Amino acid sequence: MKRTLKYFILLLLLSASSLAYSQSRADEIAQKLQNPLSKLSALPIQNNIGYNADNSVSYGLSFQPIHATSYDNFNLIHRAVIGVNYTPGMDGGAEIGKIDGQWGLTDINYSLLFSPKTVKKVAWGIGPSINLPTATSDAFGTGQWSGGLSAVLVYQTGKWTFDGVIRQTWSFAGDNSRTGVNQMVLQPLIAYSLGKGWIINTFPTIMANWDHAQGQQWTVPVGGGLSKVVFMGNLPVAIGAQYYKYVVRPDLAPTQEFRLMANFVFSK
């Protein structure tokens, strides 16, 4: 009986130790995922459901693979954005999948960031960014090849993370009948670790199309949400949800957006 009790207590201690280790790993991974310069390979997937002023619903599925390569004094971070969108018909049909709606591939963005390993309080990265005119419809892309620069600043202290990703691109080739590209994309992030793999953050995508008409240039969402790192076997996955209200927007942009996310971490 005493031996059985000893084995039971040992099993409880091992389980508690394993749980504490898993929670520690979850916290570490959750913090790394808030840093766009972290040395990891991951596949973030976003489901963006947009609600429009006419009560119609749009949808975007975005794959954003990340892969970091380490060298003696610096890292190279490869980042891409590949999207599939749905837009409702001109009559404002509210159901996803209505016949008058349209599905299609968006333009693809690829950025390469050079980031030195030796930093003090603020980490940084900079490199080229290019947009490929892969969209299957005029509604989902620019019809232009465009390129420019992407830059990142990151500051992490304790449970807090502050960072920003910015890129500016200009068109240099493509369909001459389409409007040229002169676009900035800014993604500021503020995140706080709640422990046990939980993160509360805000990560809006702010856009400025400088050559568009007055009042149609800026897209500014405000909001945030929660995420948590869980384990599928040995595979860490960050799952989360966010809500954003568009306080400044072009006429055709959604008024609000609900975002569901899953980030699969393959190496860390």
PDB file of C-alpha atoms in Angstrom, residues 15-187:
ATOM      1  CA  SER A  15       2.745  15.403 -14.087  1.00  0.00           C
ATOM      2  CA  ALA A  16       3.027  18.760 -12.290  1.00  0.00           C
ATOM      3  CA  SER A  17       6.626  19.139 -13.485  1.00  0.00           C
ATOM      4  CA  SER A  18       5.594  18.320 -17.057  1.00  0.00           C
ATOM      5  CA  LEU A  19       2.690  20.793 -16.886  1.00  0.00           C
ATOM      6  CA  ALA A  20       4.955  23.534 -15.504  1.00  0.00           C
ATOM      7  CA  TYR A  21       7.476  22.849 -18.293  1.00  0.00           C
ATOM      8  CA  SER A  22       4.719  22.974 -20.944  1.00  0.00           C
ATOM      9  CA  GLN A  23       3.408  26.250 -19.548  1.00  0.00           C
ATOM     10  CA  SER A  24       6.949  27.672 -19.492  1.00  0.00           C
ATOM     11  CA  ARG A  25       7.473  26.604 -23.118  1.00  0.00           C
ATOM     12  CA  ALA A  26       4.092  28.070 -24.051  1.00  0.00           C
ATOM     13  CA  ASP A  27       5.044  31.420 -22.492  1.00  0.00           C
ATOM     14  CA  GLU A  28       8.406  31.451 -24.262  1.00  0.00           C
ATOM     15  CA  ILE A  29       6.870  30.646 -27.651  1.00  0.00           C
ATOM     16  CA  ALA A  30       4.034  33.141 -27.138  1.00  0.00           C
ATOM     17  CA  GLN A  31       6.582  35.893 -26.458  1.00  0.00           C
ATOM     18  CA  LYS A  32       8.665  34.941 -29.507  1.00  0.00           C
ATOM     19  CA  LEU A  33       5.605  35.054 -31.754  1.00  0.00           C
ATOM     20  CA  GLN A  34       5.072  38.710 -30.827  1.00  0.00           C
ATOM     21  CA  ASN A  35       8.555  39.510 -32.179  1.00  0.00           C
ATOM     22  CA  PRO A  36       8.710  39.566 -36.017  1.00  0.00           C
ATOM     23  CA  LEU A  37      12.513  39.214 -35.814  1.00  0.00           C
ATOM     24  CA  SER A  38      12.477  35.967 -33.787  1.00  0.00           C
ATOM     25  CA  LYS A  39      14.513  33.085 -35.146  1.00  0.00           C
ATOM     26  CA  LEU A  40      11.739  30.622 -35.960  1.00  0.00           C
ATOM     27  CA  SER A  41       9.848  28.959 -38.778  1.00  0.00           C
ATOM     28  CA  ALA A  42       6.087  29.310 -38.590  1.00  0.00           C
ATOM     29  CA  LEU A  43       2.912  29.425 -40.641  1.00  0.00           C
ATOM     30  CA  PRO A  44       0.380  31.995 -39.422  1.00  0.00           C
ATOM     31  CA  ILE A  45      -3.077  31.582 -40.966  1.00  0.00           C
ATOM     32  CA  GLN A  46      -5.681  34.336 -40.633  1.00  0.00           C
ATOM     33  CA  ASN A  47      -9.399  34.228 -41.338  1.00  0.00           C
ATOM     34  CA  ASN A  48     -10.693  37.784 -41.734  1.00  0.00           C
ATOM     35  CA  ILE A  49     -14.454  38.331 -41.816  1.00  0.00           C
ATOM     36  CA  GLY A  50     -15.372  41.861 -42.858  1.00  0.00           C
ATOM     37  CA  TYR A  51     -18.763  43.496 -42.274  1.00  0.00           C
ATOM     38  CA  ASN A  52     -19.641  46.226 -44.766  1.00  0.00           C
ATOM     39  CA  ALA A  53     -21.833  49.317 -44.523  1.00  0.00           C
ATOM     40  CA  ASP A  54     -24.508  47.689 -46.739  1.00  0.00           C
ATOM     41  CA  ASN A  55     -24.710  44.659 -44.388  1.00  0.00           C
ATOM     42  CA  SER A  56     -22.811  42.442 -46.822  1.00  0.00           C
ATOM     43  CA  VAL A  57     -19.970  40.195 -45.678  1.00  0.00           C
ATOM     44  CA  SER A  58     -16.499  39.839 -47.195  1.00  0.00           C
ATOM     45  CA  TYR A  59     -13.903  37.221 -46.341  1.00  0.00           C
ATOM     46  CA  GLY A  60     -10.139  36.871 -46.545  1.00  0.00           C
ATOM     47  CA  LEU A  61      -7.960  33.811 -45.922  1.00  0.00           C
ATOM     48  CA  SER A  62      -4.312  34.769 -45.482  1.00  0.00           C
ATOM     49  CA  PHE A  63      -1.238  32.515 -45.287  1.00  0.00           C
ATOM     50  CA  GLN A  64       1.843  34.312 -43.910  1.00  0.00           C
ATOM     51  CA  PRO A  65       4.833  31.911 -43.813  1.00  0.00           C
ATOM     52  CA  ILE A  66       7.928  33.000 -41.867  1.00  0.00           C
ATOM     53  CA  HIS A  67      11.390  31.434 -41.974  1.00  0.00           C
ATOM     54  CA  ALA A  68      14.541  32.737 -40.282  1.00  0.00           C
ATOM     55  CA  THR A  69      18.067  31.727 -41.278  1.00  0.00           C
ATOM     56  CA  SER A  70      20.868  32.332 -38.777  1.00  0.00           C
ATOM     57  CA  TYR A  71      24.443  33.379 -39.605  1.00  0.00           C
ATOM     58  CA  ASP A  72      27.353  34.372 -37.348  1.00  0.00           C
ATOM     59  CA  ASN A  73      26.406  38.010 -36.840  1.00  0.00           C
ATOM     60  CA  PHE A  74      22.947  38.379 -38.318  1.00  0.00           C
ATOM     61  CA  ASN A  75      19.660  36.683 -39.166  1.00  0.00           C
ATOM     62  CA  LEU A  76      17.755  36.727 -42.441  1.00  0.00           C
ATOM     63  CA  ILE A  77      13.994  36.601 -42.008  1.00  0.00           C
ATOM     64  CA  HIS A  78      11.842  35.592 -44.976  1.00  0.00           C
ATOM     65  CA  ARG A  79       8.203  36.716 -44.777  1.00  0.00           C
ATOM     66  CA  ALA A  80       5.405  36.276 -47.320  1.00  0.00           C
ATOM     67  CA  VAL A  81       1.695  37.094 -47.474  1.00  0.00           C
ATOM     68  CA  ILE A  82      -0.535  34.951 -49.718  1.00  0.00           C
ATOM     69  CA  GLY A  83      -4.261  35.584 -49.698  1.00  0.00           C
ATOM     70  CA  VAL A  84      -7.548  34.204 -50.999  1.00  0.00           C
ATOM     71  CA  ASN A  85     -10.467  36.650 -50.827  1.00  0.00           C
ATOM     72  CA  TYR A  86     -14.214  36.665 -51.239  1.00  0.00           C
ATOM     73  CA  THR A  87     -16.177  39.799 -52.060  1.00  0.00           C
ATOM     74  CA  PRO A  88     -19.989  39.992 -52.306  1.00  0.00           C
ATOM     75  CA  GLY A  89     -21.740  41.097 -55.492  1.00  0.00           C
ATOM     76  CA  MET A  90     -22.628  44.678 -56.250  1.00  0.00           C
ATOM     77  CA  ASP A  91     -26.153  44.131 -54.948  1.00  0.00           C
ATOM     78  CA  GLY A  92     -24.769  43.694 -51.417  1.00  0.00           C
ATOM     79  CA  GLY A  93     -25.687  40.043 -50.913  1.00  0.00           C
ATOM     80  CA  ALA A  94     -25.016  39.182 -47.293  1.00  0.00           C
ATOM     81  CA  GLU A  95     -24.309  35.464 -47.582  1.00  0.00           C
ATOM     82  CA  ILE A  96     -20.833  34.153 -48.253  1.00  0.00           C
ATOM     83  CA  GLY A  97     -20.991  31.953 -51.326  1.00  0.00           C
ATOM     84  CA  LYS A  98     -23.853  33.731 -53.098  1.00  0.00           C
ATOM     85  CA  ILE A  99     -23.719  33.308 -56.869  1.00  0.00           C
ATOM     86  CA  ASP A 100     -23.102  37.026 -57.399  1.00  0.00           C
ATOM     87  CA  GLY A 101     -20.050  36.933 -55.098  1.00  0.00           C
ATOM     88  CA  GLN A 102     -16.485  36.427 -56.275  1.00  0.00           C
ATOM     89  CA  TRP A 103     -13.554  34.356 -54.977  1.00  0.00           C
ATOM     90  CA  GLY A 104      -9.963  34.898 -56.019  1.00  0.00           C
ATOM     91  CA  LEU A 105      -6.243  34.911 -55.252  1.00  0.00           C
ATOM     92  CA  THR A 106      -4.709  38.214 -54.159  1.00  0.00           C
ATOM     93  CA  ASP A 107      -1.334  39.718 -55.026  1.00  0.00           C
ATOM     94  CA  ILE A 108       1.555  38.054 -53.157  1.00  0.00           C
ATOM     95  CA  ASN A 109       3.967  40.053 -51.009  1.00  0.00           C
ATOM     96  CA  TYR A 110       7.480  38.838 -50.171  1.00  0.00           C
ATOM     97  CA  SER A 111       9.866  40.621 -47.795  1.00  0.00           C
ATOM     98  CA  LEU A 112      13.439  39.758 -46.771  1.00  0.00           C
ATOM     99  CA  LEU A 113      14.700  41.310 -43.527  1.00  0.00           C
ATOM    100  CA  PHE A 114      18.342  41.628 -42.478  1.00  0.00           C
ATOM    101  CA  SER A 115      18.599  41.753 -38.665  1.00  0.00           C
ATOM    102  CA  PRO A 116      21.890  42.002 -36.702  1.00  0.00           C
ATOM    103  CA  LYS A 117      22.233  39.731 -33.673  1.00  0.00           C
ATOM    104  CA  THR A 118      24.097  42.264 -31.543  1.00  0.00           C
ATOM    105  CA  VAL A 119      21.536  44.771 -30.300  1.00  0.00           C
ATOM    106  CA  LYS A 120      20.951  46.703 -27.094  1.00  0.00           C
ATOM    107  CA  LYS A 121      17.368  47.455 -26.100  1.00  0.00           C
ATOM    108  CA  VAL A 122      15.791  47.849 -29.534  1.00  0.00           C
ATOM    109  CA  ALA A 123      16.148  45.156 -32.210  1.00  0.00           C
ATOM    110  CA  TRP A 124      15.754  46.132 -35.831  1.00  0.00           C
ATOM    111  CA  GLY A 125      15.582  44.672 -39.299  1.00  0.00           C
ATOM    112  CA  ILE A 126      15.461  46.093 -42.811  1.00  0.00           C
ATOM    113  CA  GLY A 127      15.326  44.747 -46.346  1.00  0.00           C
ATOM    114  CA  PRO A 128      13.582  44.671 -49.732  1.00  0.00           C
ATOM    115  CA  SER A 129       9.880  44.009 -50.271  1.00  0.00           C
ATOM    116  CA  ILE A 130       8.159  43.090 -53.525  1.00  0.00           C
ATOM    117  CA  ASN A 131       4.523  42.633 -54.576  1.00  0.00           C
ATOM    118  CA  LEU A 132       3.775  40.126 -57.350  1.00  0.00           C
ATOM    119  CA  PRO A 133       0.643  40.696 -59.518  1.00  0.00           C
ATOM    120  CA  THR A 134      -0.796  37.225 -58.924  1.00  0.00           C
ATOM    121  CA  ALA A 135      -4.407  38.313 -58.304  1.00  0.00           C
ATOM    122  CA  THR A 136      -7.003  36.456 -60.347  1.00  0.00           C
ATOM    123  CA  SER A 137      -9.318  39.488 -60.491  1.00  0.00           C
ATOM    124  CA  ASP A 138      -8.939  43.268 -60.673  1.00  0.00           C
ATOM    125  CA  ALA A 139     -10.905  43.446 -57.414  1.00  0.00           C
ATOM    126  CA  PHE A 140      -8.176  41.552 -55.528  1.00  0.00           C
ATOM    127  CA  GLY A 141      -4.984  43.088 -56.878  1.00  0.00           C
ATOM    128  CA  THR A 142      -3.270  46.027 -58.505  1.00  0.00           C
ATOM    129  CA  GLY A 143      -2.133  44.486 -61.793  1.00  0.00           C
ATOM    130  CA  GLN A 144       1.292  45.969 -61.015  1.00  0.00           C
ATOM    131  CA  TRP A 145       4.744  44.768 -60.059  1.00  0.00           C
ATOM    132  CA  SER A 146       5.833  46.918 -57.132  1.00  0.00           C
ATOM    133  CA  GLY A 147       8.808  47.015 -54.821  1.00  0.00           C
ATOM    134  CA  GLY A 148      10.352  48.979 -52.014  1.00  0.00           C
ATOM    135  CA  LEU A 149      11.596  48.594 -48.459  1.00  0.00           C
ATOM    136  CA  SER A 150      10.371  46.846 -45.329  1.00  0.00           C
ATOM    137  CA  ALA A 151      11.601  47.684 -41.810  1.00  0.00           C
ATOM    138  CA  VAL A 152      10.972  46.397 -38.277  1.00  0.00           C
ATOM    139  CA  LEU A 153      11.645  47.784 -34.783  1.00  0.00           C
ATOM    140  CA  VAL A 154      11.153  45.622 -31.667  1.00  0.00           C
ATOM    141  CA  TYR A 155      11.366  46.418 -27.943  1.00  0.00           C
ATOM    142  CA  GLN A 156      10.627  43.707 -25.384  1.00  0.00           C
ATOM    143  CA  THR A 157      10.758  44.222 -21.625  1.00  0.00           C
ATOM    144  CA  GLY A 158       9.361  41.772 -19.104  1.00  0.00           C
ATOM    145  CA  LYS A 159       5.890  40.752 -20.211  1.00  0.00           C
ATOM    146  CA  TRP A 160       5.520  43.660 -22.651  1.00  0.00           C
ATOM    147  CA  THR A 161       6.315  43.750 -26.368  1.00  0.00           C
ATOM    148  CA  PHE A 162       6.232  46.840 -28.558  1.00  0.00           C
ATOM    149  CA  ASP A 163       7.075  46.567 -32.221  1.00  0.00           C
ATOM    150  CA  GLY A 164       6.187  47.833 -35.651  1.00  0.00           C
ATOM    151  CA  VAL A 165       6.452  46.484 -39.190  1.00  0.00           C
ATOM    152  CA  ILE A 166       6.350  49.003 -42.026  1.00  0.00           C
ATOM    153  CA  ARG A 167       6.745  48.669 -45.757  1.00  0.00           C
ATOM    154  CA  GLN A 168       6.507  51.156 -48.601  1.00  0.00           C
ATOM    155  CA  THR A 169       6.213  50.015 -52.211  1.00  0.00           C
ATOM    156  CA  TRP A 170       6.017  51.711 -55.611  1.00  0.00           C
ATOM    157  CA  SER A 171       4.974  50.151 -58.927  1.00  0.00           C
ATOM    158  CA  PHE A 172       7.650  49.731 -61.602  1.00  0.00           C
ATOM    159  CA  ALA A 173       5.928  47.522 -64.228  1.00  0.00           C
ATOM    160  CA  GLY A 174       2.589  45.981 -65.069  1.00  0.00           C
ATOM    161  CA  ASP A 175      -0.760  46.871 -66.614  1.00  0.00           C
ATOM    162  CA  ASN A 176      -0.526  50.471 -67.833  1.00  0.00           C
ATOM    163  CA  SER A 177      -4.316  50.815 -67.764  1.00  0.00           C
ATOM    164  CA  ARG A 178      -4.357  50.279 -63.970  1.00  0.00           C
ATOM    165  CA  THR A 179      -3.589  52.833 -61.279  1.00  0.00           C
ATOM    166  CA  GLY A 180       0.037  52.788 -60.151  1.00  0.00           C
ATOM    167  CA  VAL A 181       1.062  51.650 -56.657  1.00  0.00           C
ATOM    168  CA  ASN A 182       2.335  54.075 -54.030  1.00  0.00           C
ATOM    169  CA  GLN A 183       1.360  52.294 -50.818  1.00  0.00           C
ATOM    170  CA  MET A 184       2.448  52.150 -47.205  1.00  0.00           C
ATOM    171  CA  VAL A 185       1.476  49.269 -44.885  1.00  0.00           C
ATOM    172  CA  LEU A 186       2.070  49.784 -41.151  1.00  0.00           C
ATOM    173  CA  GLN A 187       1.482  47.095 -38.496  1.00  0.00           C
TER     174      GLN A 187
END
